[in-house]
Amino acid sequence: MRRQKQGFSSGAGLILGAALLWGTVGPAQALAGASMGPAALGGWRLLVGGAVLAAPACRRLPALLPALRHGLARPLLICATATGIYQAVFLYSTARTGAALATVVALGTAPVATGLIARAVCGERLTRTWLVSTASAVIGCVLLMAPTGTGVDALGLLAATVSGVCYGLYTVYAKRLATDHPDVHLPMVSALSLLLGAVPLVPWMAADTAALGQPATLSLIAWLGLATTALPYGLFSAGITSTSAASVGTLSLAEPLTASFLGVFVLHERLTATAALGSLLMLGGLAAACLPAPRTRPTTPPSEPSVTPSDQPQPAAGHAAATSPSRSTSRVPRTN
């Protein structure tokens, strides 16, 4: 009997760990008080994180060359492009609409976009568990981080939506890359996508070098590069091989939940009753997304046991008379 994998729950735990680390980005920025612009900071984050992730796996780089000639280049470029665009448009949305509204729209869009893209690209089935957990987590995210202001910037909302779609694209094509190229070292591929994703942000990095002389900025870049990029992307690479892309999108909502908890317990922010209800809904949705997939029985039919002629059952009289005269003599009396 084929052994059923239990990778959904363990892989989901790795993805959840990555999302928890990503949730420390905002609180770390608030604590550091660095003067570097968000676009330049995002570029340095990708550059440092990609370099650290690539360092222990650089010896595997030559093994990627044959895979690049056999279909790896396309998903890799899509992942890199989605990473770079995500950083730019999300930070742009944050500047125009505020962090709360940008996070609600981007991360509320991400699980839905991921599920739909996974359905279209990979043919993943959107299960009832995914629908329930995603709906619960998205509603909880809206309640948790919904801003109180009435002003809405349409361009900022569009940018936040684009960033959510980019997250979905990265997740789906990273999953497809892992499925289509199982022998490829995924942390090395993730490192390449991060480094390539930093390329569009180089102009902002070059224009904002004065802040690099400040200890607070250097400390923040180190934290963002190591703890919120290199380590979580390593966890993400390990967990995505056994987790559906749709579930990964839902688990990403642990990021704003972490940021809110850190805001309350570290930054001493107030958590309203609505936000507390949203937190509970998100916890329920994330717990549902971590449930293991139901066991499936093997589809291969069991082999029939060999039967000797003496052990074969005798057919009925009417059937035997029509099909096998030699067998009919044992059941029907002779009439000659």
GROMACS .gro file of C-alpha atoms in nm:
model
  336
    1MET     CA    1   0.000   0.000   0.000
    2ARG     CA    2   0.128   0.344  -0.091
    3ARG     CA    3   0.224   0.558   0.205
    4GLN     CA    4   0.021   0.876   0.236
    5LYS     CA    5   0.227   1.191   0.280
    6GLN     CA    6   0.152   1.408   0.579
    7GLY     CA    7   0.342   1.701   0.432
    8PHE     CA    8   0.049   1.941   0.428
    9SER     CA    9   0.057   2.014   0.800
   10SER     CA   10   0.436   2.015   0.835
   11GLY     CA   11   0.480   2.222   0.519
   12ALA     CA   12   0.211   2.460   0.638
   13GLY     CA   13   0.403   2.502   0.963
   14LEU     CA   14   0.712   2.613   0.770
   15ILE     CA   15   0.508   2.858   0.563
   16LEU     CA   16   0.347   2.987   0.881
   17GLY     CA   17   0.691   3.040   1.036
   18ALA     CA   18   0.797   3.242   0.731
   19ALA     CA   19   0.483   3.459   0.754
   20LEU     CA   20   0.546   3.521   1.125
   21LEU     CA   21   0.895   3.649   1.044
   22TRP     CA   22   0.763   3.867   0.763
   23GLY     CA   23   0.524   4.020   1.012
   24THR     CA   24   0.814   4.176   1.203
   25VAL     CA   25   0.902   4.413   0.917
   26GLY     CA   26   0.669   4.697   1.017
   27PRO     CA   27   0.742   4.688   1.392
   28ALA     CA   28   1.117   4.672   1.320
   29GLN     CA   29   1.091   4.984   1.104
   30ALA     CA   30   0.898   5.163   1.378
   31LEU     CA   31   1.151   5.067   1.646
   32ALA     CA   32   1.458   5.155   1.438
   33GLY     CA   33   1.337   5.497   1.324
   34ALA     CA   34   1.571   5.486   1.023
   35SER     CA   35   1.561   5.774   0.776
   36MET     CA   36   1.609   5.567   0.460
   37GLY     CA   37   1.323   5.574   0.210
   38PRO     CA   38   1.101   5.268   0.180
   39ALA     CA   39   1.198   5.183  -0.180
   40ALA     CA   40   1.571   5.194  -0.104
   41LEU     CA   41   1.515   4.997   0.217
   42GLY     CA   42   1.322   4.734   0.024
   43GLY     CA   43   1.604   4.705  -0.229
   44TRP     CA   44   1.868   4.657   0.040
   45ARG     CA   45   1.646   4.402   0.209
   46LEU     CA   46   1.627   4.193  -0.110
   47LEU     CA   47   1.996   4.234  -0.184
   48VAL     CA   48   2.119   4.134   0.162
   49GLY     CA   49   1.866   3.856   0.202
   50GLY     CA   50   1.934   3.713  -0.142
   51ALA     CA   51   2.310   3.722  -0.090
   52VAL     CA   52   2.289   3.549   0.250
   53LEU     CA   53   2.052   3.284   0.116
   54ALA     CA   54   2.277   3.222  -0.185
   55ALA     CA   55   2.604   3.197   0.012
   56PRO     CA   56   2.567   2.839   0.145
   57ALA     CA   57   2.411   2.720  -0.181
   58CYS     CA   58   2.637   2.887  -0.438
   59ARG     CA   59   2.808   2.557  -0.518
   60ARG     CA   60   2.475   2.440  -0.660
   61LEU     CA   61   2.461   2.724  -0.911
   62PRO     CA   62   2.627   2.526  -1.196
   63ALA     CA   63   2.359   2.259  -1.159
   64LEU     CA   64   2.094   2.519  -1.242
   65LEU     CA   65   2.232   2.587  -1.588
   66PRO     CA   66   2.089   2.272  -1.750
   67ALA     CA   67   1.754   2.336  -1.580
   68LEU     CA   68   1.751   2.692  -1.714
   69ARG     CA   69   1.766   2.547  -2.065
   70HIS     CA   70   1.479   2.311  -1.988
   71GLY     CA   71   1.202   2.539  -1.866
   72LEU     CA   72   1.338   2.682  -1.538
   73ALA     CA   73   1.405   3.029  -1.678
   74ARG     CA   74   1.039   3.124  -1.724
   75PRO     CA   75   0.910   3.059  -1.369
   76LEU     CA   76   1.232   3.203  -1.226
   77LEU     CA   77   1.189   3.531  -1.417
   78ILE     CA   78   0.823   3.549  -1.319
   79CYS     CA   79   0.915   3.502  -0.951
   80ALA     CA   80   1.189   3.766  -0.974
   81THR     CA   81   0.965   4.016  -1.153
   82ALA     CA   82   0.681   3.960  -0.908
   83THR     CA   83   0.919   4.010  -0.613
   84GLY     CA   84   1.055   4.339  -0.743
   85ILE     CA   85   0.715   4.478  -0.842
   86TYR     CA   86   0.567   4.371  -0.508
   87GLN     CA   87   0.826   4.570  -0.313
   88ALA     CA   88   0.783   4.882  -0.526
   89VAL     CA   89   0.401   4.895  -0.553
   90PHE     CA   90   0.335   4.792  -0.194
   91LEU     CA   91   0.564   5.063  -0.059
   92TYR     CA   92   0.408   5.310  -0.302
   93SER     CA   93   0.062   5.211  -0.180
   94THR     CA   94   0.171   5.249   0.181
   95ALA     CA   95   0.294   5.602   0.110
   96ARG     CA   96  -0.038   5.702  -0.054
   97THR     CA   97  -0.298   5.524   0.159
   98GLY     CA   98  -0.121   5.446   0.486
   99ALA     CA   99   0.016   5.117   0.612
  100ALA     CA  100  -0.313   4.984   0.750
  101LEU     CA  101  -0.524   5.021   0.436
  102ALA     CA  102  -0.240   4.909   0.207
  103THR     CA  103  -0.190   4.595   0.417
  104VAL     CA  104  -0.562   4.513   0.424
  105VAL     CA  105  -0.598   4.543   0.046
  106ALA     CA  106  -0.269   4.372  -0.045
  107LEU     CA  107  -0.286   4.080   0.195
  108GLY     CA  108  -0.662   4.051   0.160
  109THR     CA  109  -0.615   4.019  -0.216
  110ALA     CA  110  -0.318   3.781  -0.192
  111PRO     CA  111  -0.491   3.455  -0.080
  112VAL     CA  112  -0.778   3.496  -0.324
  113ALA     CA  113  -0.543   3.582  -0.611
  114THR     CA  114  -0.316   3.292  -0.518
  115GLY     CA  115  -0.602   3.044  -0.519
  116LEU     CA  116  -0.740   3.162  -0.853
  117ILE     CA  117  -0.398   3.174  -1.019
  118ALA     CA  118  -0.316   2.828  -0.883
  119ARG     CA  119  -0.643   2.701  -1.028
  120ALA     CA  120  -0.569   2.853  -1.369
  121VAL     CA  121  -0.197   2.769  -1.392
  122CYS     CA  122  -0.160   2.445  -1.196
  123GLY     CA  123  -0.514   2.310  -1.195
  124GLU     CA  124  -0.529   2.301  -0.814
  125ARG     CA  125  -0.868   2.217  -0.669
  126LEU     CA  126  -1.006   2.485  -0.437
  127THR     CA  127  -1.134   2.280  -0.146
  128ARG     CA  128  -1.408   2.368   0.099
  129THR     CA  129  -1.143   2.397   0.372
  130TRP     CA  130  -0.958   2.655   0.164
  131LEU     CA  131  -1.277   2.855   0.103
  132VAL     CA  132  -1.371   2.860   0.473
  133SER     CA  133  -1.022   2.933   0.605
  134THR     CA  134  -0.957   3.203   0.345
  135ALA     CA  135  -1.291   3.376   0.404
  136SER     CA  136  -1.237   3.371   0.781
  137ALA     CA  137  -0.879   3.500   0.757
  138VAL     CA  138  -0.958   3.775   0.503
  139ILE     CA  139  -1.256   3.904   0.705
  140GLY     CA  140  -1.039   3.894   1.015
  141CYS     CA  141  -0.767   4.090   0.837
  142VAL     CA  142  -1.016   4.360   0.738
  143LEU     CA  143  -1.147   4.386   1.095
  144LEU     CA  144  -0.798   4.381   1.242
  145MET     CA  145  -0.638   4.652   1.031
  146ALA     CA  146  -0.924   4.852   0.882
  147PRO     CA  147  -0.834   5.221   0.900
  148THR     CA  148  -1.065   5.471   1.065
  149GLY     CA  149  -1.016   5.751   0.814
  150THR     CA  150  -1.261   5.819   0.532
  151GLY     CA  151  -1.021   5.935   0.262
  152VAL     CA  152  -0.950   5.677  -0.008
  153ASP     CA  153  -0.678   5.706  -0.270
  154ALA     CA  154  -0.779   5.508  -0.578
  155LEU     CA  155  -0.427   5.484  -0.720
  156GLY     CA  156  -0.293   5.366  -0.387
  157LEU     CA  157  -0.563   5.099  -0.364
  158LEU     CA  158  -0.483   4.985  -0.718
  159ALA     CA  159  -0.114   4.957  -0.626
  160ALA     CA  160  -0.202   4.751  -0.318
  161THR     CA  161  -0.416   4.520  -0.529
  162VAL     CA  162  -0.132   4.475  -0.777
  163SER     CA  163   0.103   4.385  -0.492
  164GLY     CA  164  -0.140   4.117  -0.373
  165VAL     CA  165  -0.156   3.971  -0.723
  166CYS     CA  166   0.225   3.976  -0.740
  167TYR     CA  167   0.241   3.776  -0.418
  168GLY     CA  168   0.004   3.525  -0.573
  169LEU     CA  169   0.215   3.502  -0.889
  170TYR     CA  170   0.532   3.441  -0.689
  171THR     CA  171   0.366   3.172  -0.478
  172VAL     CA  172   0.211   2.985  -0.770
  173TYR     CA  173   0.518   2.988  -0.991
  174ALA     CA  174   0.747   2.897  -0.701
  175LYS     CA  175   0.519   2.600  -0.640
  176ARG     CA  176   0.520   2.510  -1.010
  177LEU     CA  177   0.897   2.541  -1.020
  178ALA     CA  178   0.926   2.301  -0.726
  179THR     CA  179   0.687   2.057  -0.894
  180ASP     CA  180   0.832   2.067  -1.245
  181HIS     CA  181   1.197   2.069  -1.134
  182PRO     CA  182   1.215   1.855  -0.817
  183ASP     CA  183   1.593   1.813  -0.843
  184VAL     CA  184   1.659   2.189  -0.836
  185HIS     CA  185   1.782   2.340  -0.508
  186LEU     CA  186   1.493   2.573  -0.420
  187PRO     CA  187   1.681   2.802  -0.175
  188MET     CA  188   1.927   2.881  -0.454
  189VAL     CA  189   1.639   2.961  -0.689
  190SER     CA  190   1.478   3.180  -0.423
  191ALA     CA  191   1.807   3.363  -0.374
  192LEU     CA  192   1.830   3.432  -0.747
  193SER     CA  193   1.474   3.563  -0.756
  194LEU     CA  194   1.549   3.796  -0.464
  195LEU     CA  195   1.867   3.929  -0.621
  196LEU     CA  196   1.699   3.982  -0.956
  197GLY     CA  197   1.403   4.143  -0.782
  198ALA     CA  198   1.636   4.403  -0.627
  199VAL     CA  199   1.747   4.523  -0.972
  200PRO     CA  200   1.444   4.753  -1.036
  201LEU     CA  201   1.505   4.921  -0.699
  202VAL     CA  202   1.870   5.008  -0.765
  203PRO     CA  203   1.793   5.373  -0.864
  204TRP     CA  204   1.634   5.437  -0.523
  205MET     CA  205   1.919   5.256  -0.348
  206ALA     CA  206   2.177   5.469  -0.529
  207ALA     CA  207   1.994   5.793  -0.454
  208ASP     CA  208   1.958   5.726  -0.081
  209THR     CA  209   2.308   5.626   0.032
  210ALA     CA  210   2.348   5.895   0.302
  211ALA     CA  211   2.139   5.695   0.547
  212LEU     CA  212   2.384   5.403   0.525
  213GLY     CA  213   2.612   5.587   0.765
  214GLN     CA  214   2.356   5.568   1.045
  215PRO     CA  215   2.381   5.273   1.290
  216ALA     CA  216   2.000   5.250   1.313
  217THR     CA  217   1.971   5.209   0.936
  218LEU     CA  218   2.244   4.945   0.920
  219SER     CA  219   2.084   4.754   1.207
  220LEU     CA  220   1.747   4.766   1.036
  221ILE     CA  221   1.892   4.647   0.703
  222ALA     CA  222   2.063   4.360   0.884
  223TRP     CA  223   1.739   4.254   1.054
  224LEU     CA  224   1.532   4.288   0.738
  225GLY     CA  225   1.788   4.103   0.527
  226LEU     CA  226   1.856   3.818   0.769
  227ALA     CA  227   1.544   3.766   0.980
  228THR     CA  228   1.271   3.879   0.739
  229THR     CA  229   1.419   3.768   0.406
  230ALA     CA  230   1.694   3.503   0.412
  231LEU     CA  231   1.548   3.287   0.692
  232PRO     CA  232   1.178   3.307   0.595
  233TYR     CA  233   1.248   3.247   0.226
  234GLY     CA  234   1.448   2.941   0.328
  235LEU     CA  235   1.149   2.818   0.529
  236PHE     CA  236   0.918   2.907   0.241
  237SER     CA  237   1.129   2.706  -0.004
  238ALA     CA  238   1.118   2.402   0.223
  239GLY     CA  239   0.747   2.424   0.296
  240ILE     CA  240   0.607   2.496  -0.048
  241THR     CA  241   0.705   2.155  -0.184
  242SER     CA  242   0.436   1.988   0.030
  243THR     CA  243   0.178   2.267   0.058
  244SER     CA  244  -0.073   2.376  -0.203
  245ALA     CA  245  -0.029   2.725  -0.345
  246ALA     CA  246  -0.384   2.819  -0.240
  247SER     CA  247  -0.310   2.727   0.123
  248VAL     CA  248   0.016   2.925   0.111
  249GLY     CA  249  -0.182   3.233   0.014
  250THR     CA  250  -0.412   3.188   0.314
  251LEU     CA  251  -0.123   3.128   0.554
  252SER     CA  252   0.037   3.455   0.440
  253LEU     CA  253  -0.226   3.636   0.646
  254ALA     CA  254  -0.028   3.545   0.957
  255GLU     CA  255   0.193   3.840   0.862
  256PRO     CA  256  -0.048   4.122   0.959
  257LEU     CA  257  -0.159   3.922   1.262
  258THR     CA  258   0.201   3.910   1.385
  259ALA     CA  259   0.249   4.279   1.315
  260SER     CA  260  -0.060   4.364   1.519
  261PHE     CA  261   0.042   4.150   1.815
  262LEU     CA  262   0.388   4.306   1.816
  263GLY     CA  263   0.228   4.647   1.795
  264VAL     CA  264   0.028   4.574   2.111
  265PHE     CA  265   0.293   4.396   2.320
  266VAL     CA  266   0.610   4.570   2.197
  267LEU     CA  267   0.501   4.911   2.072
  268HIS     CA  268   0.219   4.941   2.332
  269GLU     CA  269  -0.052   5.016   2.078
  270ARG     CA  270  -0.422   4.972   2.164
  271LEU     CA  271  -0.619   4.681   2.019
  272THR     CA  272  -0.986   4.769   1.975
  273ALA     CA  273  -1.271   4.522   2.023
  274THR     CA  274  -1.316   4.501   1.646
  275ALA     CA  275  -0.948   4.431   1.597
  276ALA     CA  276  -0.958   4.164   1.868
  277LEU     CA  277  -1.249   3.994   1.690
  278GLY     CA  278  -1.053   4.012   1.365
  279SER     CA  279  -0.757   3.850   1.536
  280LEU     CA  280  -0.971   3.558   1.652
  281LEU     CA  281  -1.115   3.511   1.302
  282MET     CA  282  -0.767   3.513   1.154
  283LEU     CA  283  -0.643   3.260   1.408
  284GLY     CA  284  -0.933   3.032   1.322
  285GLY     CA  285  -0.871   3.066   0.950
  286LEU     CA  286  -0.500   2.999   0.985
  287ALA     CA  287  -0.565   2.697   1.206
  288ALA     CA  288  -0.804   2.558   0.945
  289ALA     CA  289  -0.547   2.613   0.671
  290CYS     CA  290  -0.291   2.412   0.870
  291LEU     CA  291  -0.516   2.107   0.898
  292PRO     CA  292  -0.369   1.801   0.727
  293ALA     CA  293  -0.520   1.693   0.400
  294PRO     CA  294  -0.766   1.401   0.431
  295ARG     CA  295  -0.623   1.058   0.379
  296THR     CA  296  -0.683   0.911   0.036
  297ARG     CA  297  -0.700   0.543  -0.041
  298PRO     CA  298  -0.476   0.409  -0.314
  299THR     CA  299  -0.647   0.406  -0.652
  300THR     CA  300  -0.460   0.099  -0.781
  301PRO     CA  301  -0.697  -0.200  -0.766
  302PRO     CA  302  -0.567  -0.503  -0.571
  303SER     CA  303  -0.425  -0.784  -0.779
  304GLU     CA  304  -0.652  -1.084  -0.819
  305PRO     CA  305  -0.527  -1.408  -0.659
  306SER     CA  306  -0.433  -1.683  -0.896
  307VAL     CA  307  -0.692  -1.962  -0.917
  308THR     CA  308  -0.617  -2.316  -1.024
  309PRO     CA  309  -0.863  -2.489  -1.259
  310SER     CA  310  -0.982  -2.719  -0.979
  311ASP     CA  311  -1.059  -2.419  -0.757
  312GLN     CA  312  -1.256  -2.225  -1.020
  313PRO     CA  313  -1.628  -2.189  -0.944
  314GLN     CA  314  -1.859  -2.379  -1.175
  315PRO     CA  315  -2.090  -2.164  -1.390
  316ALA     CA  316  -2.466  -2.194  -1.381
  317ALA     CA  317  -2.628  -2.462  -1.593
  318GLY     CA  318  -2.784  -2.238  -1.852
  319HIS     CA  319  -2.469  -2.032  -1.896
  320ALA     CA  320  -2.251  -2.343  -1.909
  321ALA     CA  321  -2.463  -2.503  -2.176
  322ALA     CA  322  -2.433  -2.198  -2.393
  323THR     CA  323  -2.062  -2.133  -2.342
  324SER     CA  324  -1.874  -2.451  -2.247
  325PRO     CA  325  -1.997  -2.798  -2.349
  326SER     CA  326  -1.716  -2.970  -2.162
  327ARG     CA  327  -1.823  -2.808  -1.833
  328SER     CA  328  -2.193  -2.870  -1.898
  329THR     CA  329  -2.150  -3.245  -1.859
  330SER     CA  330  -2.080  -3.208  -1.490
  331ARG     CA  331  -2.403  -3.015  -1.427
  332VAL     CA  332  -2.654  -3.128  -1.699
  333PRO     CA  333  -2.749  -3.500  -1.751
  334ARG     CA  334  -2.675  -3.651  -2.087
  335THR     CA  335  -2.979  -3.709  -2.312
  336ASN     CA  336  -2.835  -3.947  -2.575
   0.00000   0.00000   0.00000
